[in-house]
């Protein structure tokens, strides 16, 4: 799964050297945390996140017994604390 996500993301971003993909494996799922350049983050989340959503759909379709979960992390990733 990690290689698939890495390939898909590197194919569309402008700063492929700034990609950092951390993987945490559990019994039922694999969490892939993607950190990348701010310009590329904007690219993936543009148009209501259609591109990141498509990558997540491909990841979901390719998952075997363990579910693949892709999350964007980094500086612009802020949680709602209201």
GROMACS .gro file of N, CA and C in nm:
model
  246
    1UNK      N    1   0.082  -0.120   0.000
    1UNK     CA    2   0.000   0.000   0.000
    1UNK      C    3   0.086   0.126   0.000
    2UNK      N    4   0.193   0.122   0.077
    2UNK     CA    5   0.280   0.240   0.086
    2UNK      C    6   0.336   0.276  -0.051
    3UNK      N    7   0.379   0.176  -0.126
    3UNK     CA    8   0.437   0.201  -0.257
    3UNK      C    9   0.333   0.259  -0.354
    4UNK      N   10   0.210   0.210  -0.345
    4UNK     CA   11   0.103   0.258  -0.431
    4UNK      C   12   0.073   0.405  -0.404
    5UNK      N   13   0.058   0.441  -0.278
    5UNK     CA   14   0.031   0.581  -0.241
    5UNK      C   15   0.147   0.669  -0.283
    6UNK      N   16   0.269   0.626  -0.257
    6UNK     CA   17   0.387   0.702  -0.294
    6UNK      C   18   0.390   0.727  -0.445
    7UNK      N   19   0.362   0.624  -0.523
    7UNK     CA   20   0.361   0.637  -0.669
    7UNK      C   21   0.253   0.735  -0.716
    8UNK      N   22   0.132   0.723  -0.661
    8UNK     CA   23   0.023   0.811  -0.704
    8UNK      C   24   0.051   0.956  -0.668
    9UNK      N   25   0.100   0.980  -0.547
    9UNK     CA   26   0.125   1.116  -0.503
    9UNK      C   27   0.240   1.178  -0.581
   10UNK      N   28   0.350   1.104  -0.598
   10UNK     CA   29   0.464   1.156  -0.673
   10UNK      C   30   0.429   1.188  -0.818
   11UNK      N   31   0.328   1.121  -0.872
   11UNK     CA   32   0.288   1.144  -1.011
   11UNK      C   33   0.220   1.278  -1.031
   12UNK      N   34   0.167   1.339  -0.925
   12UNK     CA   35   0.089   1.461  -0.943
   12UNK      C   36   0.147   1.585  -0.874
   13UNK      N   37   0.243   1.567  -0.784
   13UNK     CA   38   0.294   1.683  -0.709
   13UNK      C   39   0.409   1.751  -0.781
   14UNK      N   40   0.436   1.876  -0.742
   14UNK     CA   41   0.545   1.954  -0.801
   14UNK      C   42   0.675   1.941  -0.722
   15UNK      N   43   0.665   1.896  -0.597
   15UNK     CA   44   0.782   1.883  -0.510
   15UNK      C   45   0.791   1.740  -0.456
   16UNK      N   46   0.823   1.643  -0.541
   16UNK     CA   47   0.824   1.503  -0.497
   16UNK      C   48   0.929   1.472  -0.390
   17UNK      N   49   1.034   1.554  -0.383
   17UNK     CA   50   1.138   1.529  -0.282
   17UNK      C   51   1.093   1.567  -0.142
   18UNK      N   52   0.984   1.643  -0.131
   18UNK     CA   53   0.934   1.686   0.000
   18UNK      C   54   0.829   1.592   0.057
   19UNK      N   55   0.806   1.480  -0.008
   19UNK     CA   56   0.705   1.385   0.039
   19UNK      C   57   0.762   1.302   0.154
   20UNK      N   58   0.684   1.292   0.261
   20UNK     CA   59   0.718   1.206   0.373
   20UNK      C   60   0.595   1.122   0.404
   21UNK      N   61   0.607   0.991   0.396
   21UNK     CA   62   0.496   0.900   0.418
   21UNK      C   63   0.531   0.808   0.534
   22UNK      N   64   0.460   0.826   0.646
   22UNK     CA   65   0.481   0.743   0.764
   22UNK      C   66   0.371   0.638   0.770
   23UNK      N   67   0.409   0.516   0.804
   23UNK     CA   68   0.315   0.404   0.805
   23UNK      C   69   0.307   0.346   0.946
   24UNK      N   70   0.183   0.329   0.994
   24UNK     CA   71   0.158   0.262   1.121
   24UNK      C   72   0.064   0.146   1.094
   25UNK      N   73   0.111   0.026   1.123
   25UNK     CA   74   0.031  -0.092   1.094
   25UNK      C   75  -0.037  -0.144   1.219
   26UNK      N   76  -0.165  -0.174   1.205
   26UNK     CA   77  -0.242  -0.234   1.312
   26UNK      C   78  -0.297  -0.368   1.266
   27UNK      N   79  -0.379  -0.430   1.350
   27UNK     CA   80  -0.436  -0.560   1.315
   27UNK      C   81  -0.537  -0.550   1.202
   28UNK      N   82  -0.620  -0.445   1.204
   28UNK     CA   83  -0.728  -0.433   1.107
   28UNK      C   84  -0.705  -0.324   1.003
   29UNK      N   85  -0.606  -0.237   1.026
   29UNK     CA   86  -0.586  -0.127   0.932
   29UNK      C   87  -0.440  -0.087   0.924
   30UNK      N   88  -0.410  -0.011   0.820
   30UNK     CA   89  -0.278   0.047   0.801
   30UNK      C   90  -0.299   0.196   0.782
   31UNK      N   91  -0.239   0.276   0.871
   31UNK     CA   92  -0.251   0.421   0.866
   31UNK      C   93  -0.131   0.477   0.792
   32UNK      N   94  -0.159   0.551   0.686
   32UNK     CA   95  -0.055   0.616   0.607
   32UNK      C   96  -0.069   0.767   0.630
   33UNK      N   97   0.031   0.827   0.692
   33UNK     CA   98   0.030   0.970   0.719
   33UNK      C   99   0.119   1.040   0.617
   34UNK      N  100   0.059   1.127   0.539
   34UNK     CA  101   0.128   1.194   0.428
   34UNK      C  102   0.156   1.338   0.465
   35UNK      N  103   0.283   1.374   0.461
   35UNK     CA  104   0.325   1.511   0.485
   35UNK      C  105   0.397   1.557   0.359
   36UNK      N  106   0.359   1.673   0.306
   36UNK     CA  107   0.419   1.721   0.183
   36UNK      C  108   0.424   1.872   0.179
   37UNK      N  109   0.483   1.926   0.075
   37UNK     CA  110   0.499   2.070   0.056
   37UNK      C  111   0.362   2.138   0.056
   38UNK      N  112   0.356   2.260   0.107
   38UNK     CA  113   0.229   2.333   0.116
   38UNK      C  114   0.161   2.351  -0.019
   39UNK      N  115   0.240   2.376  -0.125
   39UNK     CA  116   0.182   2.392  -0.259
   39UNK      C  117   0.117   2.262  -0.305
   40UNK      N  118   0.179   2.150  -0.275
   40UNK     CA  119   0.125   2.020  -0.314
   40UNK      C  120   0.003   1.984  -0.231
   41UNK      N  121   0.004   2.023  -0.104
   41UNK     CA  122  -0.113   2.002  -0.018
   41UNK      C  123  -0.234   2.076  -0.077
   42UNK      N  124  -0.211   2.199  -0.121
   42UNK     CA  125  -0.318   2.277  -0.183
   42UNK      C  126  -0.368   2.209  -0.310
   43UNK      N  127  -0.277   2.151  -0.387
   43UNK     CA  128  -0.314   2.079  -0.509
   43UNK      C  129  -0.403   1.959  -0.477
   44UNK      N  130  -0.367   1.881  -0.377
   44UNK     CA  131  -0.445   1.762  -0.342
   44UNK      C  132  -0.581   1.795  -0.282
   45UNK      N  133  -0.591   1.910  -0.215
   45UNK     CA  134  -0.717   1.944  -0.148
   45UNK      C  135  -0.803   2.042  -0.228
   46UNK      N  136  -0.756   2.086  -0.344
   46UNK     CA  137  -0.833   2.178  -0.428
   46UNK      C  138  -0.961   2.111  -0.477
   47UNK      N  139  -1.057   2.192  -0.516
   47UNK     CA  140  -1.185   2.142  -0.568
   47UNK      C  141  -1.251   2.046  -0.471
   48UNK      N  142  -1.260   2.087  -0.345
   48UNK     CA  143  -1.322   2.008  -0.239
   48UNK      C  144  -1.252   1.874  -0.217
   49UNK      N  145  -1.123   1.869  -0.244
   49UNK     CA  146  -1.045   1.749  -0.216
   49UNK      C  147  -1.069   1.634  -0.312
   50UNK      N  148  -1.104   1.665  -0.435
   50UNK     CA  149  -1.134   1.557  -0.531
   50UNK      C  150  -1.014   1.467  -0.558
   51UNK      N  151  -0.894   1.525  -0.566
   51UNK     CA  152  -0.775   1.445  -0.596
   51UNK      C  153  -0.738   1.354  -0.479
   52UNK      N  154  -0.734   1.407  -0.358
   52UNK     CA  155  -0.701   1.322  -0.242
   52UNK      C  156  -0.810   1.217  -0.222
   53UNK      N  157  -0.932   1.252  -0.252
   53UNK     CA  158  -1.043   1.157  -0.242
   53UNK      C  159  -1.025   1.043  -0.342
   54UNK      N  160  -0.983   1.075  -0.462
   54UNK     CA  161  -0.960   0.972  -0.565
   54UNK      C  162  -0.847   0.879  -0.525
   55UNK      N  163  -0.741   0.935  -0.467
   55UNK     CA  164  -0.629   0.853  -0.420
   55UNK      C  165  -0.677   0.761  -0.309
   56UNK      N  166  -0.760   0.812  -0.219
   56UNK     CA  167  -0.814   0.729  -0.111
   56UNK      C  168  -0.904   0.617  -0.165
   57UNK      N  169  -0.978   0.645  -0.271
   57UNK     CA  170  -1.064   0.542  -0.331
   57UNK      C  171  -0.981   0.429  -0.392
   58UNK      N  172  -0.873   0.466  -0.462
   58UNK     CA  173  -0.785   0.364  -0.520
   58UNK      C  174  -0.721   0.283  -0.408
   59UNK      N  175  -0.679   0.349  -0.302
   59UNK     CA  176  -0.620   0.279  -0.188
   59UNK      C  177  -0.720   0.182  -0.126
   60UNK      N  178  -0.843   0.226  -0.111
   60UNK     CA  179  -0.947   0.141  -0.055
   60UNK      C  180  -0.975   0.020  -0.143
   61UNK      N  181  -0.978   0.042  -0.273
   61UNK     CA  182  -1.005  -0.069  -0.366
   61UNK      C  183  -0.890  -0.168  -0.369
   62UNK      N  184  -0.769  -0.123  -0.341
   62UNK     CA  185  -0.653  -0.212  -0.347
   62UNK      C  186  -0.623  -0.278  -0.212
   63UNK      N  187  -0.695  -0.238  -0.109
   63UNK     CA  188  -0.670  -0.294   0.025
   63UNK      C  189  -0.711  -0.440   0.030
   64UNK      N  190  -0.633  -0.516   0.100
   64UNK     CA  191  -0.665  -0.657   0.119
   64UNK      C  192  -0.751  -0.673   0.243
   65UNK      N  193  -0.705  -0.756   0.335
   65UNK     CA  194  -0.780  -0.779   0.457
   65UNK      C  195  -0.770  -0.662   0.554
   66UNK      N  196  -0.662  -0.586   0.545
   66UNK     CA  197  -0.647  -0.469   0.631
   66UNK      C  198  -0.682  -0.342   0.553
   67UNK      N  199  -0.759  -0.257   0.615
   67UNK     CA  200  -0.807  -0.133   0.552
   67UNK      C  201  -0.695  -0.030   0.550
   68UNK      N  202  -0.676   0.033   0.436
   68UNK     CA  203  -0.577   0.140   0.423
   68UNK      C  204  -0.642   0.275   0.450
   69UNK      N  205  -0.581   0.355   0.536
   69UNK     CA  206  -0.633   0.487   0.572
   69UNK      C  207  -0.525   0.590   0.541
   70UNK      N  208  -0.557   0.688   0.456
   70UNK     CA  209  -0.463   0.793   0.418
   70UNK      C  210  -0.505   0.924   0.481
   71UNK      N  211  -0.413   0.985   0.557
   71UNK     CA  212  -0.439   1.113   0.622
   71UNK      C  213  -0.330   1.212   0.584
   72UNK      N  214  -0.370   1.337   0.560
   72UNK     CA  215  -0.275   1.445   0.538
   72UNK      C  216  -0.236   1.501   0.674
   73UNK      N  217  -0.109   1.514   0.700
   73UNK     CA  218  -0.060   1.572   0.825
   73UNK      C  219   0.038   1.683   0.794
   74UNK      N  220   0.065   1.767   0.891
   74UNK     CA  221   0.164   1.872   0.871
   74UNK      C  222   0.116   2.005   0.922
   75UNK      N  223   0.183   2.110   0.877
   75UNK     CA  224   0.161   2.245   0.927
   75UNK      C  225   0.019   2.295   0.906
   76UNK      N  226  -0.039   2.271   0.789
   76UNK     CA  227  -0.174   2.322   0.761
   76UNK      C  228  -0.283   2.233   0.817
   77UNK      N  229  -0.247   2.118   0.870
   77UNK     CA  230  -0.346   2.025   0.925
   77UNK      C  231  -0.378   2.068   1.067
   78UNK      N  232  -0.489   2.139   1.085
   78UNK     CA  233  -0.527   2.186   1.217
   78UNK      C  234  -0.657   2.124   1.259
   79UNK      N  235  -0.665   2.087   1.384
   79UNK     CA  236  -0.787   2.027   1.434
   79UNK      C  237  -0.881   2.134   1.485
   80UNK      N  238  -1.010   2.103   1.481
   80UNK     CA  239  -1.111   2.195   1.531
   80UNK      C  240  -1.122   2.178   1.682
   81UNK      N  241  -1.082   2.281   1.755
   81UNK     CA  242  -1.083   2.273   1.901
   81UNK      C  243  -1.187   2.364   1.962
   82UNK      N  244  -1.294   2.389   1.892
   82UNK     CA  245  -1.398   2.478   1.942
   82UNK      C  246  -1.498   2.405   2.026
   0.00000   0.00000   0.00000
